[in-house]
Amino acid sequence: MVKSSFRLGDVEFANRVFVASGTFGYGDETGDLVDPDRLGAIITKSLSWKPRDGNPPPRIVETASGMLNSIGLANIGVHEFIEKRLPHLRTLRTRVIANIAASSIQEYCDVLNLLEAQEGIDAFEINVSCPNVKEGGLSFGTNVELTREITRQLRRLTRRPLIVKLTPNVTHISEFARAARDAGADAVSVINTLIGMAVDIQTARPRLSTVTGGLSGPAIKPIALAKVYEVSKAVDIPIIGIGGIGSAEDAVEFLMVGASAVQIGTMNFVDPAASVRIVDGIAAFAEAQGYADVASIVGSLKADVSYSVLQSWL
Amino acid sequence: MNRFQRGARLIRLEEVAEGTYVLALECAEIAQRTLPGQFVNVRLQEGSWGPLLRRPFSVSRVDGNVLELLFNIVGAGTRLMASRRSGDILDLLGPLGKPFGTETPFETAILVGGGLGVAPFPILTADLRRRGRSVETYLGARTERHLCRRHLENVLVATDDGTAGERGTVVELVRRHLHDRMPARPKIFGCGPTPMLKALASMSLQLGVECELSLEGDMACGIGICQGCPVERTSGSKKYALVCTDGPTFHAQDVRL
């Protein structure tokens, strides 16, 4: 049997498939449709200090092979999460990664501190890349210095794996990966959603209440792959690849290009059973290649870097 | 929660009114558990991303292991639905959502449907009759050809062009009838376009009649995860409820349309 598990810091994950923040709630709501213990990790919906209502509707729009969302980080807040949702998560075997979103560096630190004191959180993913809120989010993730500073301050507060989730809405994502790495991040998640919009021509209005939103789904896979590739040439820390993964084949593309693990996001809305199928499909692929460990797929891309256009800015 | 993801076999697809289709699917586990007001989220095709997301449809009627959906062709998704063939397998998620409250004490159910809002009324009617309640049904449609009266009871209609029943809106029709004769211990169940639901909610408030509405909402997951289908609450500490899990049925006074 192929070895599927992998380590990040002191944490061992059963496999390299996680479910992305915002696509699996707080991990305790879809047990009737998918067994969370088959997954490497659940990443929680972004948690903020106070509960957030989120943006007014319309918040979602289907687009060609994808969707736009402008949820606006609607969440129950870190206090209610700890009190009402974490107890159930502690009973699961799967790993729990708390995703944190905030409007100020202090708020990131306050939320992390509170979670750090709890049992049951295995790692942190820092959301500096949400395109749907006015404060925080992208205004951090598109600023290299702020990304570095937030990572630096959070690093001091925990020894658990610290993952920084990067936005593709920048010119050179590799700069941000380097900044996060320099400041002590254990890994980076690549990518969050891409800024996009849609228009209702009958009313001449944007289809989202916030005008623009984040694009996700199969349409963004080629972009995500290129970003993972770029980051893989810039830093040695593990990369968790995200972007339009709908099948095991998609996931293997990300591993080959340099991701150590992947996140399934939008596909969870389309097919709740997909994430588990992808876990099994990756193992089957590795087995068919004659590998003893899924790790052999990671970074196995055969590419002559001299041909890569990206080289000019790495 | 007890929801299922299952393949359902397409048994029958037929046009039952102008532009309105019934899709009958065999799926024992979902059909047998569906309560009036619940819906299924339908995957239109596998292995392709156009369209990507599922489409939610009220369960219109249940007959043994078969559930029926009612739909109009309004876009790419429903166009695809209308092209599926007998024997095709469609991936369903269901039953989803909070059903209509038929257990509360009332004697007469007044069903008010606008256009495709008639969809959940057959299964609702069957449930109400099993509980021994009286049922009065009011339907509104564009023309006589657009009306769908199957499996309903005591139906009065209003059409935009007057080709059947009264000319005008269904809410006006209901208002006139209730003004003339308010039935014993009534409860209104409404389903249809949002402007119609607003008018119905306002009317029921004026008359002091309990009213439950089935709302529509743009949905992605349909299972309470993505937070894409919010509706504003009128009270309580949380600003929004989710149509897919807190609804789709709501007390009219609990939501702001």
Coordinates of C-alpha atoms in Angstrom, one line a residue:
Chain A
M1 CA 0.0 0.0 0.0
V2 CA 1.2 3.4 -0.9
K3 CA 2.2 5.8 1.9
S4 CA -0.2 8.7 1.9
S5 CA 0.7 10.5 5.1
F6 CA 2.9 13.5 5.3
R7 CA 4.4 15.8 8.0
L8 CA 4.3 19.5 8.4
G9 CA 6.3 20.6 11.5
D10 CA 5.2 18.3 14.3
V11 CA 1.9 17.4 12.7
E12 CA 1.3 14.3 10.7
F13 CA -1.6 14.4 8.3
A14 CA -3.2 11.1 7.1
N15 CA -3.0 12.3 3.5
R16 CA -2.3 15.4 1.4
V17 CA -5.9 16.4 0.7
F18 CA -7.4 19.2 2.8
V19 CA -10.8 21.0 2.3
A20 CA -10.5 24.7 1.8
S21 CA -11.6 27.4 4.1
G22 CA -15.2 28.5 3.4
T23 CA -16.1 25.3 1.6
F24 CA -16.6 23.0 4.6
G25 CA -18.1 25.2 7.3
Y26 CA -16.7 24.4 10.7
G27 CA -16.2 20.8 9.9
D28 CA -19.3 19.5 11.8
E29 CA -22.1 20.1 9.4
T30 CA -21.8 17.6 6.5
G31 CA -21.0 14.4 8.3
D32 CA -24.1 12.8 6.7
L33 CA -22.6 13.4 3.3
V34 CA -18.9 13.0 3.7
D35 CA -16.7 11.3 6.3
P36 CA -14.3 14.0 7.5
D37 CA -11.9 11.4 8.9
R38 CA -11.0 10.3 5.3
L39 CA -9.5 13.8 4.7
G40 CA -6.0 15.0 5.6
A41 CA -7.4 18.1 7.3
I42 CA -10.4 20.3 7.6
I43 CA -9.6 24.0 7.2
T44 CA -12.3 26.0 9.1
K45 CA -14.2 29.0 7.7
S46 CA -12.2 32.1 8.4
L47 CA -12.6 33.1 12.0
S48 CA -12.6 36.7 13.2
W49 CA -12.6 38.2 16.7
K50 CA -16.3 39.2 16.4
P51 CA -19.0 37.4 14.4
R52 CA -19.4 38.8 10.9
D53 CA -22.7 38.9 9.0
G54 CA -21.1 39.0 5.6
N55 CA -22.0 41.0 2.6
P56 CA -25.6 41.6 1.4
P57 CA -26.9 39.3 -1.3
P58 CA -26.3 38.6 -4.1
R59 CA -23.1 36.9 -2.9
I60 CA -22.6 34.2 -5.5
V61 CA -22.7 34.1 -9.3
E62 CA -22.0 31.1 -11.5
T63 CA -19.6 31.9 -14.3
A64 CA -18.1 29.8 -17.1
S65 CA -16.6 26.7 -15.4
G66 CA -16.5 28.6 -12.1
M67 CA -18.2 30.9 -9.7
L68 CA -17.7 34.3 -8.2
N69 CA -18.3 34.7 -4.5
S70 CA -18.5 37.7 -2.3
I71 CA -19.5 36.2 1.0
G72 CA -17.5 38.7 3.0
L73 CA -16.1 36.4 5.6
A74 CA -19.5 35.7 7.3
N75 CA -18.5 33.6 10.3
I76 CA -19.7 32.9 13.9
G77 CA -16.6 34.5 15.4
V78 CA -13.8 32.8 17.2
H79 CA -15.5 32.7 20.6
E80 CA -18.6 30.8 19.4
F81 CA -16.4 28.6 17.4
I82 CA -14.4 27.5 20.4
E83 CA -17.5 27.2 22.6
K84 CA -19.9 25.5 20.3
R85 CA -18.0 23.9 17.4
L86 CA -14.5 22.9 18.5
P87 CA -15.8 20.2 20.9
H88 CA -17.1 18.1 18.1
L89 CA -14.0 18.7 16.0
R90 CA -11.9 17.3 18.8
T91 CA -13.7 14.0 18.5
L92 CA -12.6 13.6 14.8
R93 CA -9.4 11.9 13.7
T94 CA -8.8 14.3 10.9
R95 CA -6.6 17.3 11.5
V96 CA -8.1 20.7 12.1
I97 CA -6.5 23.8 10.7
A98 CA -8.0 27.1 12.0
N99 CA -8.2 29.8 9.3
I100 CA -7.9 33.3 10.7
A101 CA -9.1 36.5 9.1
A102 CA -8.9 40.0 10.6
S103 CA -8.9 43.7 9.9
S104 CA -5.8 44.6 11.9
I105 CA -2.5 43.0 12.9
Q106 CA -3.7 43.1 16.5
E107 CA -6.9 41.2 15.7
Y108 CA -4.9 38.5 13.9
C109 CA -2.8 38.1 17.1
D110 CA -5.8 38.2 19.4
V111 CA -7.6 35.5 17.5
L112 CA -4.6 33.3 17.2
N113 CA -3.8 33.7 20.9
L114 CA -7.2 32.5 21.8
L115 CA -7.1 29.5 19.5
E116 CA -3.5 28.6 20.6
A117 CA -4.8 28.1 24.1
Q118 CA -7.3 25.4 23.0
E119 CA -6.9 21.7 22.4
G120 CA -7.8 20.4 19.1
I121 CA -6.3 22.9 16.7
D122 CA -3.4 21.3 14.8
A123 CA -2.3 24.3 12.7
F124 CA -3.1 27.8 11.5
E125 CA -3.8 29.2 8.1
I126 CA -3.6 33.0 7.9
N127 CA -6.0 34.6 5.4
V128 CA -4.4 37.8 4.2
S129 CA -6.0 37.4 0.8
C130 CA -9.7 37.7 0.9
P131 CA -10.8 40.0 -1.9
N132 CA -14.3 40.6 -0.5
V133 CA -13.8 42.8 2.6
K134 CA -12.8 46.4 2.7
E135 CA -10.4 46.2 5.7
G136 CA -7.8 43.6 6.0
G137 CA -7.9 40.8 3.5
L138 CA -6.3 41.9 0.2
S139 CA -5.0 45.1 1.7
F140 CA -2.6 43.0 3.7
G141 CA -2.0 40.3 1.1
T142 CA -1.1 42.7 -1.7
N143 CA 1.5 44.4 0.5
V144 CA 4.8 42.5 1.0
E145 CA 5.8 44.3 4.1
L146 CA 2.5 43.8 5.9
T147 CA 2.5 40.1 4.9
R148 CA 5.9 39.8 6.4
E149 CA 5.0 41.7 9.5
I150 CA 1.8 39.7 10.2
T151 CA 3.7 36.5 9.7
R152 CA 6.5 37.7 12.0
Q153 CA 4.1 38.6 14.8
L154 CA 2.1 35.5 14.6
R155 CA 5.1 33.3 14.4
R156 CA 6.1 34.5 17.9
L157 CA 2.7 33.3 19.3
T158 CA 2.7 29.7 18.3
R159 CA 4.8 26.7 17.6
R160 CA 2.1 25.0 15.6
P161 CA 2.5 24.9 11.8
L162 CA 1.8 28.4 10.5
I163 CA 0.5 28.5 6.9
V164 CA 0.1 31.8 5.0
K165 CA -2.6 31.8 2.3
L166 CA -1.4 33.9 -0.6
T167 CA -3.5 35.9 -3.1
P168 CA -2.8 35.7 -6.9
N169 CA -4.0 39.3 -7.3
V170 CA -0.4 40.5 -7.3
T171 CA 2.3 40.9 -9.8
H172 CA 4.9 38.5 -8.4
I173 CA 3.4 36.0 -5.9
S174 CA 6.9 34.6 -5.4
E175 CA 7.9 37.9 -3.6
F176 CA 5.1 37.2 -1.0
A177 CA 6.1 33.6 -0.6
R178 CA 9.6 34.7 0.2
A179 CA 8.4 37.3 2.7
A180 CA 6.2 34.7 4.4
R181 CA 9.1 32.2 4.5
D182 CA 11.6 34.8 5.8
A183 CA 9.2 35.7 8.6
G184 CA 8.9 32.1 9.7
A185 CA 5.9 30.6 7.9
D186 CA 6.0 26.8 7.8
A187 CA 4.1 26.7 4.5
V188 CA 2.1 28.8 2.0
S189 CA -1.3 28.1 0.5
V190 CA -1.4 29.0 -3.2
I191 CA -3.9 30.4 -4.3
N192 CA -6.9 32.3 -2.9
T193 CA -9.5 33.5 -5.3
L194 CA -9.0 35.9 -8.3
I195 CA -10.8 39.2 -8.5
G196 CA -13.6 39.0 -11.0
M197 CA -17.0 40.4 -11.8
A198 CA -20.2 39.7 -13.8
V199 CA -22.9 42.0 -15.2
D200 CA -26.6 41.6 -15.7
I201 CA -27.2 43.5 -18.9
Q202 CA -31.0 43.7 -18.5
T203 CA -30.5 45.9 -15.5
A204 CA -27.0 47.2 -16.2
R205 CA -26.1 46.2 -12.7
P206 CA -23.2 44.0 -11.3
R207 CA -24.4 40.6 -10.4
L208 CA -22.7 40.8 -7.0
S209 CA -23.7 43.3 -4.4
T210 CA -20.0 44.3 -3.9
V211 CA -19.5 44.7 -7.6
T212 CA -16.4 42.5 -7.6
G213 CA -15.8 39.1 -6.0
G214 CA -13.5 36.2 -6.0
L215 CA -13.4 33.7 -8.9
S216 CA -12.9 30.0 -8.1
G217 CA -13.5 26.7 -9.7
P218 CA -12.1 24.8 -12.7
A219 CA -11.6 28.0 -14.7
I220 CA -8.8 29.1 -12.4
K221 CA -6.8 25.9 -12.4
P222 CA -4.3 26.9 -15.0
I223 CA -3.6 30.2 -13.2
A224 CA -3.2 28.4 -9.8
L225 CA -0.8 25.8 -11.3
A226 CA 1.4 28.6 -12.7
K227 CA 1.4 30.3 -9.3
V228 CA 2.3 27.1 -7.5
Y229 CA 5.1 26.5 -10.1
E230 CA 6.4 30.1 -9.6
V231 CA 6.4 29.8 -5.8
S232 CA 8.0 26.4 -6.0
K233 CA 11.0 27.9 -7.8
A234 CA 11.3 30.7 -5.2
V235 CA 11.0 28.9 -1.8
D236 CA 11.7 25.6 -0.3
I237 CA 8.9 25.5 2.3
P238 CA 5.9 23.3 1.5
I239 CA 3.2 24.7 -0.8
I240 CA -0.4 23.7 -0.5
G241 CA -2.0 24.0 -3.9
I242 CA -5.5 25.3 -4.4
G243 CA -7.5 26.2 -7.4
G244 CA -10.1 24.4 -9.4
I245 CA -9.2 20.9 -8.3
G246 CA -12.1 18.6 -9.2
S247 CA -10.5 15.3 -9.7
A248 CA -7.5 13.2 -8.6
E249 CA -5.9 14.0 -11.9
D250 CA -6.1 17.7 -11.2
A251 CA -4.6 17.2 -7.8
V252 CA -1.7 15.2 -9.2
E253 CA -1.0 18.1 -11.6
F254 CA -0.5 20.4 -8.5
L255 CA 1.7 17.8 -6.8
M256 CA 3.9 17.4 -9.8
V257 CA 4.3 21.1 -10.2
G258 CA 5.6 21.3 -6.6
A259 CA 2.7 21.3 -4.1
S260 CA 3.2 19.0 -1.1
A261 CA -0.6 19.0 -0.4
V262 CA -3.7 20.3 -2.0
Q263 CA -7.0 21.9 -1.0
I264 CA -10.4 21.1 -2.5
G265 CA -12.7 24.1 -2.5
T266 CA -15.5 24.9 -4.9
M267 CA -15.8 21.2 -5.8
N268 CA -17.2 20.6 -2.3
F269 CA -20.3 22.5 -3.4
V270 CA -20.7 20.5 -6.6
D271 CA -19.9 17.0 -5.3
P272 CA -19.5 16.4 -1.5
A273 CA -18.1 13.0 -2.3
A274 CA -15.3 14.4 -4.5
S275 CA -12.7 15.1 -1.8
V276 CA -12.6 11.5 -0.6
R277 CA -12.5 10.2 -4.2
I278 CA -9.5 12.5 -4.8
V279 CA -7.7 11.0 -1.7
D280 CA -8.1 7.5 -3.1
G281 CA -7.4 8.6 -6.7
I282 CA -4.0 10.2 -5.7
A283 CA -3.0 7.0 -4.0
A284 CA -4.1 4.9 -7.0
F285 CA -2.0 7.1 -9.3
A286 CA 1.1 6.8 -7.2
E287 CA 0.6 3.0 -7.0
A288 CA 0.2 2.8 -10.8
Q289 CA 3.5 4.7 -11.2
G290 CA 5.2 2.1 -8.9
Y291 CA 5.8 4.6 -6.1
A292 CA 6.0 3.5 -2.5
D293 CA 5.1 7.0 -1.3
V294 CA 2.8 9.7 -2.7
A295 CA 5.7 12.1 -1.9
S296 CA 7.5 10.8 -5.1
I297 CA 4.9 12.7 -7.2
V298 CA 5.7 16.0 -5.5
G299 CA 7.9 18.2 -7.7
S300 CA 8.3 15.4 -10.3
L301 CA 7.5 17.8 -13.2
K302 CA 10.0 17.4 -16.0
A303 CA 10.5 20.9 -17.3
D304 CA 13.5 22.7 -18.7
V305 CA 13.3 25.8 -16.5
S306 CA 15.2 27.8 -19.2
Y307 CA 12.1 27.7 -21.3
S308 CA 10.0 29.1 -18.5
V309 CA 8.9 32.7 -19.1
L310 CA 8.7 33.0 -15.3
Q311 CA 12.4 32.8 -15.0
S312 CA 12.8 36.4 -15.7
W313 CA 11.4 37.4 -12.4
L314 CA 12.3 34.5 -10.1
Chain B
M1 CA -29.2 15.8 9.4
N2 CA -30.2 13.0 7.2
R3 CA -29.3 14.0 3.6
F4 CA -28.2 11.8 0.8
Q5 CA -26.2 12.0 -2.4
R6 CA -27.7 9.5 -4.8
G7 CA -28.0 8.8 -8.5
A8 CA -31.7 9.0 -9.5
R9 CA -33.0 7.4 -12.7
L10 CA -35.0 9.7 -15.0
I11 CA -38.4 8.0 -15.5
R12 CA -40.4 10.6 -17.3
L13 CA -40.0 14.1 -18.7
E14 CA -43.1 15.8 -20.0
E15 CA -44.5 19.3 -20.6
V16 CA -47.5 19.8 -18.4
A17 CA -48.3 23.5 -19.1
E18 CA -46.9 26.0 -21.6
G19 CA -43.1 26.0 -20.9
T20 CA -43.5 24.0 -17.7
Y21 CA -42.1 20.5 -17.4
V22 CA -42.4 17.7 -14.9
L23 CA -39.3 15.6 -14.4
A24 CA -39.9 12.3 -12.6
L25 CA -36.9 10.6 -11.0
E26 CA -36.7 7.3 -9.2
C27 CA -34.7 7.5 -5.9
A28 CA -36.2 5.6 -3.0
E29 CA -34.0 6.9 -0.2
I30 CA -34.7 10.6 -1.0
A31 CA -38.3 10.2 -2.2
Q32 CA -39.3 8.3 0.9
R33 CA -37.9 10.9 3.2
T34 CA -39.0 14.1 1.5
L35 CA -41.3 16.4 3.5
P36 CA -43.5 19.1 1.8
G37 CA -41.4 22.3 1.2
Q38 CA -38.1 20.5 0.9
F39 CA -36.0 20.5 -2.2
V40 CA -33.2 18.6 -4.0
N41 CA -30.0 20.1 -5.5
V42 CA -29.6 18.5 -8.9
R43 CA -26.3 17.9 -10.7
L44 CA -27.1 18.5 -14.3
Q45 CA -24.2 16.5 -15.9
E46 CA -21.1 14.8 -14.9
G47 CA -17.6 15.3 -16.3
S48 CA -18.2 18.7 -17.6
W49 CA -18.3 22.2 -16.1
G50 CA -20.9 24.0 -18.1
P51 CA -22.9 24.6 -16.0
L52 CA -20.8 24.0 -12.9
L53 CA -23.2 24.3 -10.0
R54 CA -26.2 22.2 -9.0
R55 CA -29.6 23.6 -9.5
P56 CA -32.2 23.5 -6.6
F57 CA -35.7 22.4 -7.3
S58 CA -38.7 22.0 -4.9
V59 CA -39.9 18.5 -4.7
S60 CA -43.3 18.8 -6.3
R61 CA -44.8 15.4 -5.6
V62 CA -43.7 12.0 -4.2
D63 CA -45.2 8.8 -5.4
G64 CA -43.6 5.8 -3.7
N65 CA -40.0 5.7 -4.8
V66 CA -40.5 8.5 -7.4
L67 CA -40.1 12.2 -6.8
E68 CA -41.3 14.8 -9.3
L69 CA -39.7 18.2 -10.0
L70 CA -41.4 21.0 -11.8
F71 CA -39.4 23.5 -13.8
N72 CA -39.5 26.2 -16.5
I73 CA -36.6 26.7 -19.0
V74 CA -35.0 29.9 -17.8
G75 CA -31.3 29.4 -18.5
A76 CA -28.5 27.1 -19.4
G77 CA -29.1 24.7 -16.4
T78 CA -32.8 24.2 -17.1
R79 CA -32.2 24.0 -20.8
L80 CA -29.9 21.1 -20.0
M81 CA -32.5 19.5 -17.7
A82 CA -35.1 19.6 -20.5
S83 CA -32.7 17.7 -22.9
R84 CA -32.1 14.7 -20.5
R85 CA -33.6 11.4 -21.6
S86 CA -35.4 8.5 -19.9
G87 CA -32.9 6.2 -18.3
D88 CA -30.4 9.0 -17.6
I89 CA -29.0 9.0 -14.1
L90 CA -29.0 12.4 -12.3
D91 CA -27.0 13.0 -9.1
L92 CA -29.3 14.4 -6.4
L93 CA -28.6 15.9 -3.0
G94 CA -31.5 15.7 -0.7
P95 CA -33.9 16.0 0.9
L96 CA -32.8 19.5 1.8
G97 CA -34.2 22.4 3.7
K98 CA -36.8 23.0 6.4
P99 CA -40.3 21.7 5.4
F100 CA -43.6 23.5 5.7
G101 CA -45.1 23.5 9.2
T102 CA -48.1 21.3 8.7
E103 CA -48.1 20.0 12.3
T104 CA -49.2 23.2 14.0
P105 CA -52.8 23.6 14.9
F106 CA -54.9 25.1 12.1
E107 CA -57.9 23.9 10.3
T108 CA -57.9 25.3 6.8
A109 CA -54.8 25.6 4.7
I110 CA -54.8 28.3 2.1
L111 CA -52.3 27.6 -0.6
V112 CA -51.3 30.6 -2.7
G113 CA -49.0 30.1 -5.7
G114 CA -47.7 32.4 -8.3
G115 CA -46.5 30.9 -11.6
L116 CA -44.0 28.1 -10.9
G117 CA -44.6 28.7 -7.2
V118 CA -47.3 26.0 -7.5
A119 CA -44.4 23.5 -7.5
P120 CA -44.5 22.3 -3.9
F121 CA -48.3 22.3 -3.6
P122 CA -49.1 18.7 -4.7
I123 CA -46.9 17.2 -2.0
L124 CA -48.1 19.8 0.5
T125 CA -51.8 19.0 -0.4
A126 CA -51.3 15.3 0.0
D127 CA -49.7 15.9 3.5
L128 CA -52.5 18.2 4.6
R129 CA -55.2 15.8 3.5
R130 CA -53.5 13.0 5.4
R131 CA -53.7 15.2 8.5
G132 CA -57.4 15.9 7.9
R133 CA -57.0 19.6 7.1
S134 CA -59.2 21.5 4.6
V135 CA -57.3 22.8 1.6
E136 CA -58.1 25.8 -0.6
T137 CA -55.8 26.6 -3.4
Y138 CA -55.3 29.9 -5.2
L139 CA -53.1 30.0 -8.3
G140 CA -51.9 32.9 -10.4
A141 CA -50.5 32.5 -13.9
R142 CA -49.9 34.5 -17.1
T143 CA -52.6 32.8 -19.1
E144 CA -54.8 29.7 -19.0
R145 CA -52.2 27.8 -20.9
H146 CA -49.6 28.4 -18.2
L147 CA -51.7 27.0 -15.4
C148 CA -50.8 23.7 -13.7
R149 CA -53.6 22.4 -11.5
R150 CA -52.5 18.7 -11.2
H151 CA -52.9 17.0 -7.9
L152 CA -54.4 20.1 -6.1
E153 CA -57.7 20.7 -4.3
N154 CA -60.4 23.3 -4.5
V155 CA -58.5 25.5 -7.0
L156 CA -59.4 29.0 -7.9
V157 CA -57.3 30.9 -10.4
A158 CA -56.3 34.3 -11.6
T159 CA -54.6 35.0 -14.9
D160 CA -52.9 38.2 -16.1
D161 CA -55.0 38.1 -19.3
G162 CA -58.2 36.8 -17.8
T163 CA -58.3 33.7 -20.0
A164 CA -59.0 31.6 -16.9
G165 CA -60.6 32.6 -13.6
E166 CA -60.4 36.3 -12.6
R167 CA -58.2 38.7 -14.4
G168 CA -55.6 40.1 -12.0
T169 CA -53.1 38.9 -9.4
V170 CA -53.5 35.9 -7.2
V171 CA -53.0 37.9 -4.1
E172 CA -55.9 40.2 -5.0
L173 CA -58.0 37.1 -5.7
V174 CA -57.2 35.7 -2.2
R175 CA -57.8 39.0 -0.5
R176 CA -61.3 39.3 -2.0
H177 CA -62.2 35.7 -1.1
L178 CA -60.9 36.0 2.5
H179 CA -62.7 39.3 2.9
D180 CA -66.0 37.7 1.8
R181 CA -65.5 34.5 3.9
M182 CA -62.6 33.8 6.2
P183 CA -62.4 30.1 6.7
A184 CA -62.1 28.5 10.1
R185 CA -58.6 28.7 11.8
P186 CA -56.7 29.5 8.6
K187 CA -53.0 29.2 7.7
I188 CA -51.6 30.6 4.5
F189 CA -48.8 28.8 2.6
G190 CA -47.3 31.0 -0.2
C191 CA -44.8 30.2 -2.9
G192 CA -43.9 32.3 -6.0
P193 CA -42.0 35.3 -7.2
T194 CA -40.7 37.6 -4.5
P195 CA -43.0 40.6 -5.3
M196 CA -46.0 38.2 -4.9
L197 CA -44.6 36.9 -1.6
K198 CA -44.2 40.5 -0.3
A199 CA -47.8 41.3 -1.2
L200 CA -49.0 38.1 0.4
A201 CA -47.0 38.7 3.6
S202 CA -48.4 42.2 3.9
M203 CA -51.9 40.9 3.3
S204 CA -51.6 38.2 5.9
L205 CA -50.3 40.7 8.4
Q206 CA -53.3 42.9 7.8
L207 CA -55.7 40.1 8.2
G208 CA -53.9 38.6 11.2
V209 CA -53.5 35.2 9.5
E210 CA -50.5 33.0 10.1
C211 CA -48.5 32.8 6.9
E212 CA -45.5 30.7 5.8
L213 CA -43.5 31.4 2.6
S214 CA -41.2 29.2 0.5
L215 CA -38.4 31.4 -0.7
E216 CA -36.1 31.1 -3.6
G217 CA -32.4 32.0 -3.4
D218 CA -29.3 31.8 -5.6
M219 CA -27.6 28.8 -4.3
A220 CA -24.3 27.1 -4.7
C221 CA -24.0 24.2 -2.2
G222 CA -27.6 24.0 -0.9
I223 CA -26.4 22.4 2.3
G224 CA -25.6 25.3 4.5
I225 CA -21.9 25.6 3.9
C226 CA -21.1 28.3 1.3
Q227 CA -23.2 31.1 2.9
G228 CA -24.3 32.2 -0.6
C229 CA -28.1 32.3 0.0
P230 CA -28.7 34.8 2.8
V231 CA -32.1 36.4 3.5
E232 CA -32.5 39.2 6.1
R233 CA -34.1 38.3 9.3
T234 CA -36.5 40.8 11.0
S235 CA -35.4 39.9 14.5
G236 CA -32.7 38.2 16.5
S237 CA -29.0 38.8 16.8
K238 CA -28.0 37.3 13.5
K239 CA -28.7 39.6 10.5
Y240 CA -29.1 36.8 7.9
A241 CA -30.7 33.4 7.7
L242 CA -29.8 30.9 5.0
V243 CA -32.5 30.0 2.6
C244 CA -31.1 26.5 2.1
T245 CA -31.0 25.3 5.7
D246 CA -33.0 27.8 7.8
G247 CA -35.5 27.8 5.0
P248 CA -36.7 27.6 2.3
T249 CA -39.8 27.9 4.4
F250 CA -40.1 30.8 6.7
H251 CA -42.8 32.5 8.7
A252 CA -43.6 35.6 6.6
Q253 CA -42.9 38.0 9.5
D254 CA -39.5 36.5 10.2
V255 CA -37.9 37.6 7.0
R256 CA -37.4 40.9 5.1
L257 CA -38.0 40.3 1.4

